Coordinates of C-alpha atoms and ligand atoms in Angstrom, one line a residue:
X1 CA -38.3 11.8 -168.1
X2 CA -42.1 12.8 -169.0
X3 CA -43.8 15.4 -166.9
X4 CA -47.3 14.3 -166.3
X5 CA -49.9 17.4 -166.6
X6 CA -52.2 17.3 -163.2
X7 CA -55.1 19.0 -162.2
X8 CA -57.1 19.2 -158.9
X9 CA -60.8 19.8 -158.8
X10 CA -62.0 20.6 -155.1
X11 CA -59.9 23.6 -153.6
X12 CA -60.1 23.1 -149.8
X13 CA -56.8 22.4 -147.5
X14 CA -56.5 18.9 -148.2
X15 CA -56.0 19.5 -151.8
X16 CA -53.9 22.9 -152.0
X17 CA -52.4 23.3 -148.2
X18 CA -49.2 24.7 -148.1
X19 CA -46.2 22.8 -147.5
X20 CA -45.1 22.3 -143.5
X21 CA -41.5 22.9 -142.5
X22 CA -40.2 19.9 -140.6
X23 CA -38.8 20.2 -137.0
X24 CA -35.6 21.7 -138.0
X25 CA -34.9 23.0 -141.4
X26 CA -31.5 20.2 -142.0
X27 CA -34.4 18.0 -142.6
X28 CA -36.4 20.1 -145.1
X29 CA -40.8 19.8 -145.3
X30 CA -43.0 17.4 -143.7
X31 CA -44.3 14.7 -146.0
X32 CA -46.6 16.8 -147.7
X33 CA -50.7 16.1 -146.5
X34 CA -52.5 17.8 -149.4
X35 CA -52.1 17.4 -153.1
X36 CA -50.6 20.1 -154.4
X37 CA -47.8 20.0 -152.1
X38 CA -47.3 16.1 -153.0
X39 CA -47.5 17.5 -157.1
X40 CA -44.9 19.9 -155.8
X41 CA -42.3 17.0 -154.1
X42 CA -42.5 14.9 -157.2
X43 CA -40.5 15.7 -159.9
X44 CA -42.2 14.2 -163.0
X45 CA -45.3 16.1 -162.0
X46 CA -46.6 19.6 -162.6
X47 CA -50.2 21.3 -161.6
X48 CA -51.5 23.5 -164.7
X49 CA -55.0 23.3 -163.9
X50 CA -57.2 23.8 -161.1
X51 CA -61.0 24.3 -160.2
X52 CA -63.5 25.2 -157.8
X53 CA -67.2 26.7 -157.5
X54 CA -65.5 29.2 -155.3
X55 CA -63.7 31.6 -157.4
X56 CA -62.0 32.9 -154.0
X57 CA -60.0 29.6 -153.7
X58 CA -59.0 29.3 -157.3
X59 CA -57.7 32.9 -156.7
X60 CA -56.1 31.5 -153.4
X61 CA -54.4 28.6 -155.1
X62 CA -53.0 31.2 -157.8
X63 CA -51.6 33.2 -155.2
X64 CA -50.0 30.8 -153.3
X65 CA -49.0 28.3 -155.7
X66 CA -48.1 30.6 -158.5
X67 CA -44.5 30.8 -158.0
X68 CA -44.5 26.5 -157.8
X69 CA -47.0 26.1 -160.7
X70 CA -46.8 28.8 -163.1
X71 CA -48.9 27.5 -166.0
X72 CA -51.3 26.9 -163.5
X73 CA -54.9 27.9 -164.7
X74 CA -58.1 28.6 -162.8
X75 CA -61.7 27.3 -163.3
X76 CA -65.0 27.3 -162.0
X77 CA -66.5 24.4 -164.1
X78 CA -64.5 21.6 -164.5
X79 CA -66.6 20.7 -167.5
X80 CA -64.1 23.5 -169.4
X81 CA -61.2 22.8 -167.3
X82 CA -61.7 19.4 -169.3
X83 CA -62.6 20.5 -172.5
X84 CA -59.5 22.9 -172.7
X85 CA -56.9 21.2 -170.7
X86 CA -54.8 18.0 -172.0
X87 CA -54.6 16.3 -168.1
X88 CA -52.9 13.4 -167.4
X89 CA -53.8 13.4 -163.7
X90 CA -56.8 14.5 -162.0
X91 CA -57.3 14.6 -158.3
X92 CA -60.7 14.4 -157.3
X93 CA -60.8 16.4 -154.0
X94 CA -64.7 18.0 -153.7
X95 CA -67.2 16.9 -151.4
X96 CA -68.0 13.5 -150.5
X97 CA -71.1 12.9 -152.3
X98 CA -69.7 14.5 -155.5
X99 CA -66.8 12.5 -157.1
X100 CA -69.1 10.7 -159.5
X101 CA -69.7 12.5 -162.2
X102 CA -66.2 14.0 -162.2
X103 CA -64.5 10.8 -162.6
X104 CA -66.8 10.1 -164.8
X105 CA -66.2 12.8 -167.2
X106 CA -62.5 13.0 -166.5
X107 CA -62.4 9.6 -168.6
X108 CA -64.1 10.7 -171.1
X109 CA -61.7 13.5 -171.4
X110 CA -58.8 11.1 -171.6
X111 CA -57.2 11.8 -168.2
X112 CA -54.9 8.6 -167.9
X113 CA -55.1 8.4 -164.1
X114 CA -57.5 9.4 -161.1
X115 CA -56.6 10.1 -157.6
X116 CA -60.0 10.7 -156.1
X117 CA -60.4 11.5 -152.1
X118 CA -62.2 9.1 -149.5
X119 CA -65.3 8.0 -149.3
X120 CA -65.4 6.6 -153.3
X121 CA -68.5 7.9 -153.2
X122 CA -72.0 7.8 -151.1
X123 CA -74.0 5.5 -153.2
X124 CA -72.9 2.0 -154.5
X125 CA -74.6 2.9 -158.4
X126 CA -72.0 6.0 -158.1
X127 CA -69.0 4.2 -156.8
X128 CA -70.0 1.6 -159.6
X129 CA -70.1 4.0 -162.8
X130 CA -67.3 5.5 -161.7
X131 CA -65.4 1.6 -161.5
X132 CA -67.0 0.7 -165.0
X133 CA -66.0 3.9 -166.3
X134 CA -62.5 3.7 -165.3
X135 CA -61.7 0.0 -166.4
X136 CA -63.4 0.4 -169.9
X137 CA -60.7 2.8 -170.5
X138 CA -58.4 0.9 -168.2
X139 CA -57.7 4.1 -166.3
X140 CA -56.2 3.5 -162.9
X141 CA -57.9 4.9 -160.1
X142 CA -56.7 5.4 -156.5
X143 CA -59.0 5.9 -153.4
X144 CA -57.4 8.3 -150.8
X145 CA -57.2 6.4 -147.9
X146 CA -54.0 7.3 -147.2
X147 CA -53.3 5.0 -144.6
X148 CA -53.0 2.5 -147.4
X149 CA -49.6 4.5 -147.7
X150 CA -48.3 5.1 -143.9
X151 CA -45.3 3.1 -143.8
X152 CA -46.3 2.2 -140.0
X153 CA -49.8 0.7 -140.5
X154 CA -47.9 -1.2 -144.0
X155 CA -45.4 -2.2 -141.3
X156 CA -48.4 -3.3 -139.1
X157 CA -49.8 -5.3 -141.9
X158 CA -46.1 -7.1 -142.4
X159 CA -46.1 -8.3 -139.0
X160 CA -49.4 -9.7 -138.6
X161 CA -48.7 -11.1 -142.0
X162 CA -45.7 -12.9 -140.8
X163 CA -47.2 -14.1 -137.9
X164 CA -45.9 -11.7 -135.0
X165 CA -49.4 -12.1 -133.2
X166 CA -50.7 -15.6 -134.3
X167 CA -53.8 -15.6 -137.1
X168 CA -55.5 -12.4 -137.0
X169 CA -58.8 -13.1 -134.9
X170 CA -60.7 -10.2 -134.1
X171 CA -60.2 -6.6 -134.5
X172 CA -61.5 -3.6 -132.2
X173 CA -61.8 -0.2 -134.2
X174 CA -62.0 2.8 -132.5
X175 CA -63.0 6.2 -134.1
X176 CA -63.6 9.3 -131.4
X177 CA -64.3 13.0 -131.3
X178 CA -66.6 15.2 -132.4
X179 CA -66.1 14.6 -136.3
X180 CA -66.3 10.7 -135.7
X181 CA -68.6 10.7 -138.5
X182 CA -69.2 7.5 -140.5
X183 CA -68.7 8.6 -144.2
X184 CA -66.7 11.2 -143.9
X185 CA -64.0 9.4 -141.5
X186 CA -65.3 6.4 -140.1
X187 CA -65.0 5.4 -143.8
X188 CA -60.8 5.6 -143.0
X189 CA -61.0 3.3 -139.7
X190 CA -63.1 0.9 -141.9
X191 CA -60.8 0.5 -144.7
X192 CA -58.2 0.3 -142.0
X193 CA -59.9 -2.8 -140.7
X194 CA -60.3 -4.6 -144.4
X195 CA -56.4 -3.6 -144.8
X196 CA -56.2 -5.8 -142.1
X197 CA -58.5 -8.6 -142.5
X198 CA -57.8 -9.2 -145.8
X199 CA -61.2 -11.1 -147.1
X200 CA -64.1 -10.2 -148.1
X201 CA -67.0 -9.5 -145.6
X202 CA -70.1 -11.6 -144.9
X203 CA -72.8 -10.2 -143.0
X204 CA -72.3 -6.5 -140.9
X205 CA -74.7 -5.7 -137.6
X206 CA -75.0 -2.0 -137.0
X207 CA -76.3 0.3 -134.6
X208 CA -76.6 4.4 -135.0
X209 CA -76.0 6.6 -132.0
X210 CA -79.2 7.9 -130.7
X211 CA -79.2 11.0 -131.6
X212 CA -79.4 9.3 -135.7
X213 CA -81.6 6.5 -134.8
X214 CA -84.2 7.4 -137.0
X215 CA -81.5 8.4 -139.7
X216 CA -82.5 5.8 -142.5
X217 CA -80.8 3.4 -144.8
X218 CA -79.6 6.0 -146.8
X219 CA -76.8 8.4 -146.6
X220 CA -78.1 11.5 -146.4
X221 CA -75.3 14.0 -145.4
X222 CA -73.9 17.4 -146.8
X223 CA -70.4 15.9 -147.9
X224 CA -69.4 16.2 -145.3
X225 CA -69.3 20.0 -143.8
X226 CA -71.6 19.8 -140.7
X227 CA -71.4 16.4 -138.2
X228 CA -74.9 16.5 -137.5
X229 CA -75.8 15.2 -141.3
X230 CA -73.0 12.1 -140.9
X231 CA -73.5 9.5 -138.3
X232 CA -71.5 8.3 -135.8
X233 CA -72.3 4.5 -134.9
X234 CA -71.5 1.2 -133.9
X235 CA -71.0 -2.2 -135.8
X236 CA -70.3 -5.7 -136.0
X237 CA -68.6 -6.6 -139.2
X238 CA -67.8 -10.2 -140.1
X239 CA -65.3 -11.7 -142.6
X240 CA -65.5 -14.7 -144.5
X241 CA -62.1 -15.3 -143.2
X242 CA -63.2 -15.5 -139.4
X243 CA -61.8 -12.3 -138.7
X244 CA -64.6 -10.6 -137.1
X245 CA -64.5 -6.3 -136.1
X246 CA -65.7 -4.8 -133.7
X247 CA -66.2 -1.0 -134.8
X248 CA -67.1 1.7 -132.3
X249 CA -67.1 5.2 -134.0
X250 CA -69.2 7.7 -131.8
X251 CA -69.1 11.5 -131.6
X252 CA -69.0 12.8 -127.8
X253 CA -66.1 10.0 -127.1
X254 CA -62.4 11.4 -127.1
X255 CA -60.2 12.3 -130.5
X256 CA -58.9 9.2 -131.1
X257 CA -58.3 6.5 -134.4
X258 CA -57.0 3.1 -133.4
X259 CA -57.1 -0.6 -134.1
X260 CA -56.8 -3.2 -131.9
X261 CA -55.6 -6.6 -133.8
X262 CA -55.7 -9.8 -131.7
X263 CA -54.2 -12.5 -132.8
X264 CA -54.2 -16.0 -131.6
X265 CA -50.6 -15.5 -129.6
X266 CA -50.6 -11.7 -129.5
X267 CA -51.9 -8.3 -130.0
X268 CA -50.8 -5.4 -132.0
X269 CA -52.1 -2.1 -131.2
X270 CA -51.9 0.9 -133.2
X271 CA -53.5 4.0 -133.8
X272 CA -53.3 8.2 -133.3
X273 CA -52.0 8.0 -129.7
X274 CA -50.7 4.5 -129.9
X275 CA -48.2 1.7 -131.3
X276 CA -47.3 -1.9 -129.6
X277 CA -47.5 -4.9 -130.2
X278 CA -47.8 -7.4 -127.1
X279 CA -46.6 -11.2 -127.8
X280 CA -48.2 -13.3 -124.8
X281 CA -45.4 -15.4 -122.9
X282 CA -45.4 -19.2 -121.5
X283 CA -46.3 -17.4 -118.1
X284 CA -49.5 -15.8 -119.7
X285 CA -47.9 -12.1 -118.9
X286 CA -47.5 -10.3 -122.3
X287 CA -44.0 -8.5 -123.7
X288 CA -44.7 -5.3 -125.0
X289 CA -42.4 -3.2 -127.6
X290 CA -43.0 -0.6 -129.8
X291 CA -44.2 -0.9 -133.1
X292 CA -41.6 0.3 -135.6
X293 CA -42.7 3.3 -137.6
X294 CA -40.0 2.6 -140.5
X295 CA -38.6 6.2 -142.0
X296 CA -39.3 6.0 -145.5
X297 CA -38.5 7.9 -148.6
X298 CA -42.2 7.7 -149.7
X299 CA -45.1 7.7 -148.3
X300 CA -48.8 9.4 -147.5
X301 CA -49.9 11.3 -150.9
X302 CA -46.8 11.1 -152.7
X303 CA -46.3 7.4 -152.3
X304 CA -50.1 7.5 -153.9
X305 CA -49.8 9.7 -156.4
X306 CA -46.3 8.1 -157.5
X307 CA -48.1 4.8 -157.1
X308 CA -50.8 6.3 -159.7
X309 CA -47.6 7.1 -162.2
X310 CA -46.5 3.7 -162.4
X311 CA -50.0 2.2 -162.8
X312 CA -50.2 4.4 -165.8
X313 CA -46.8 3.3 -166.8
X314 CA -46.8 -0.4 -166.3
X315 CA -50.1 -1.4 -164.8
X316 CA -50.6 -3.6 -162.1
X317 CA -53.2 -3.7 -158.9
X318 CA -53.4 -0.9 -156.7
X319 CA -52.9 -0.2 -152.7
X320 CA -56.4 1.1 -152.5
X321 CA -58.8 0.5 -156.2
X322 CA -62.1 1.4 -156.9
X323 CA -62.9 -2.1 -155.6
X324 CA -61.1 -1.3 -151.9
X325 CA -63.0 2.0 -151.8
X326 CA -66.4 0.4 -152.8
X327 CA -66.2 -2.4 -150.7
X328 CA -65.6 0.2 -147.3
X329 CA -68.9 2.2 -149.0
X330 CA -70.8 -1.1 -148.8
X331 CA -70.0 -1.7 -145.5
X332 CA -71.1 2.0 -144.5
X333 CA -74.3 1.4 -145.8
X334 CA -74.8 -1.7 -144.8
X335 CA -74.3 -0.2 -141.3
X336 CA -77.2 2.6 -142.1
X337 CA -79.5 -0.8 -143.3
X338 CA -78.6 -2.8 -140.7
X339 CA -79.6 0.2 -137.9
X340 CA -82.7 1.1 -139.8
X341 CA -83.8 -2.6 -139.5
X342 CA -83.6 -2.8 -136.2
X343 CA -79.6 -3.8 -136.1
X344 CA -80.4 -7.0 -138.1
X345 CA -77.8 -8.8 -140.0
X346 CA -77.1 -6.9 -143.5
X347 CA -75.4 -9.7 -146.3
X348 CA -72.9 -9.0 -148.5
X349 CA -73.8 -8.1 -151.4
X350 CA -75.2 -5.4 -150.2
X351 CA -77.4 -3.1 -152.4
X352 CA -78.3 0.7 -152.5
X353 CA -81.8 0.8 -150.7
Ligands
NAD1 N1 -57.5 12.1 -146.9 C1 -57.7 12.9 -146.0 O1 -57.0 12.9 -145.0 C2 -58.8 14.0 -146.1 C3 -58.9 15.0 -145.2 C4 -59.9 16.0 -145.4 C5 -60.9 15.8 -146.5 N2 -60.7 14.7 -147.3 C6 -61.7 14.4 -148.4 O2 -61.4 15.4 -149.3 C7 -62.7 15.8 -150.0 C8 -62.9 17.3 -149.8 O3 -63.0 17.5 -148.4 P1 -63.4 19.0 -147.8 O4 -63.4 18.9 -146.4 O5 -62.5 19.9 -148.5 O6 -64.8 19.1 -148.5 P2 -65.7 20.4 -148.7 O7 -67.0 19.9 -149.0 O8 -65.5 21.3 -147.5 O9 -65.0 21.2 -149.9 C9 -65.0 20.6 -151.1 C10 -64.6 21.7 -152.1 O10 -65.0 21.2 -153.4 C11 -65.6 22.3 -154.1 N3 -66.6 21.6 -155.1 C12 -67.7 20.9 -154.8 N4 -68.2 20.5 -156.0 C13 -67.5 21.0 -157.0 C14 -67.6 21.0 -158.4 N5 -68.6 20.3 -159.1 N6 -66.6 21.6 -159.1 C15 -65.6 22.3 -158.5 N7 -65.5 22.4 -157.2 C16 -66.4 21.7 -156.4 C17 -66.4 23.1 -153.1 O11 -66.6 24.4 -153.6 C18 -65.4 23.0 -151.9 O12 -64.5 24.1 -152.0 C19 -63.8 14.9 -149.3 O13 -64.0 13.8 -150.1 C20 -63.1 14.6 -148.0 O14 -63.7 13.4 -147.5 C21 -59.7 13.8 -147.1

């Protein structure tokens, strides 16, 4: 069986957090929730190559992966990392405004398959080199949002497929707490909604909370670091399926991440705090159960990187493509353009402005 060489560019917990012990050791780790630890569960996969401006984290990641990845060598420029390094798999885990040009060169280097973190990137001309780039060498790329690999919200998707709730009519999304910020997670709640409604979108209405009124059709944050360069906002997003969202994702609300789907005959909700699906009865009163959260033996950022192993492999489409990510990012902005035009309707296509 062929090992596949990773590397990951971008240092931070989400990409080299330790492994978590699960409730009781009989059932061994959590599913791993940061890259290396996902490299570390699959067995066809090895790290020997990492990178970050800050030396202190490559050191970090030496440290406390050394013993798991023992060829595993430290960079500062992933330019040499590159250059010296044959690299099958690259995850792309730096700030949100700076995937670009790493994917980008990454191709160019022959990597054969990109895992690069949410939001694709903060421009559409970015999102769309690093698209173009990718296909010309027909290099699969995967967008992190992982809940494109929770087995509940693929169970979710199952049941409104089937018909549990009647068509899919309207969706309320609901994004809360002080880091309710557009790009750097409103741009999960969003994908969560397309996972859902399944078509393309028309036209999107948005509105900025007031204290980023004046923010402009632009995104003009830090990557993501400090809240107050990332909006939180409000929008009306609708599908040329008739699905139509409702998305409310405002700092100074509670922690929260949910979707309400209703459905001509029912309602499904699910979310951080919540799973139920309510199916409406003769009498009008609604039954409620729980929504299922089947155990699986894949799933989160080892079902996506596996996922990225058998693209490679044997082609195919992806759970969450360059096209998934870039679609959310168009939405995101036309949110910004819509509230910077007064909350006008913003129609797809949408362009950088
Ligand atoms: N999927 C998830 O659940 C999840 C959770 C957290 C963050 N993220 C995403 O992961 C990415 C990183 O998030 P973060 O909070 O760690 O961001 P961050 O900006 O805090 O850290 C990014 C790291 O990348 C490094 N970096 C930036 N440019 C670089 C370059 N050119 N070469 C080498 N290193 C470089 C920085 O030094 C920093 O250590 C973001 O895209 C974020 O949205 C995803």
């Amino acid at each position: 069986m062929a090992t596949y060489r990773a590397a990951i560019v971008g240092l931070t917990g989400i990409a080299a957090g330790p492994a978590q012990p699960g409730p009781d050791p009989v059932l061994g780790e959590l599913m791993p929730h940061s890259h290396a630890a996902a490299y570390a569960r699959i067995p066809t996969t090895t790290v020997v190559a990492v990178c970050d401006l800050a030396p202190a984290l490559v050191s970090r990641f030496c440290k406390e992966w050394g013993s798991v990845f023992p060829e595993a060598r430290g960079y500062s420029d992933y330019r040499e990392m590159l250059a010296r390094e044959q690299i099958d798999l690259l995850s792309v885990v730096t700030s949100d405004h700076r995937h670009a040009q790493i994917v980008v060169d990454a191709v160019a280097a022959s990597v054969r398959g990109i895992f690069c973190e949410k939001p694709i990137a903060t421009t559409l001309a970015d999102a769309d080199r690093m698209i173009a780039a990718c296909a010309r060498r027909n290099v699969p790329l995967l967008i992190d949002h992982t809940r494109r690999w929770y087995p509940e919200y693929l169970e979710a998707r199952r049941l409104v497929r089937s018909g549990a709730i009647g068509s899919l009519r309207r969706i309320v999304a609901t994004l809360g707490g002080s880091r309710a910020m557009l790009f750097r997670n409103g741009t999960h709640l969003i994908d969560t909604v397309c996972l859902f409604a399944e078509a393309e979108p028309l036209w999107v209405s948005g509105e900025l909370d007031d204290e980023h009124r004046d923010y402009g059709p632009r995104y003009a944050g830090d990557g993501g670091r400090d809240p107050a360069t990332d909006p939180g906002g409000s929008a009306i997003i609708q599908f040329q399926n008739g699905v139509r969202a409702f998305v409310n994702a405002s700092k100074g609300t509670p922690a929260n991440f949910e979707l309400d789907l209703i459905g001509e005959t029912g309602r499904l909700r699910i979310g951080s705090h919540v799973g139920e699906i309510w199916r409406f009865l003769d009498d009008g009163l609604p039954a409620v159960s729980p929504l299922r959260s089947p155990h699986t033996t894949r799933g989160d950022l080892v079902a996506a990187i596996e996922e990225l192993i058998r693209l490679i492999e044997h082609g195919g489409q992806g759970s969450s493509t360059g096209e998934d990510g870039r679609r959310v990012l168009a939405i995101l902005l036309g949110i910004l353009q819509s509230s910077a035009a007064g909350g006008r309707r913003m129609h797809f296509p949408i362009n950088d402005q």
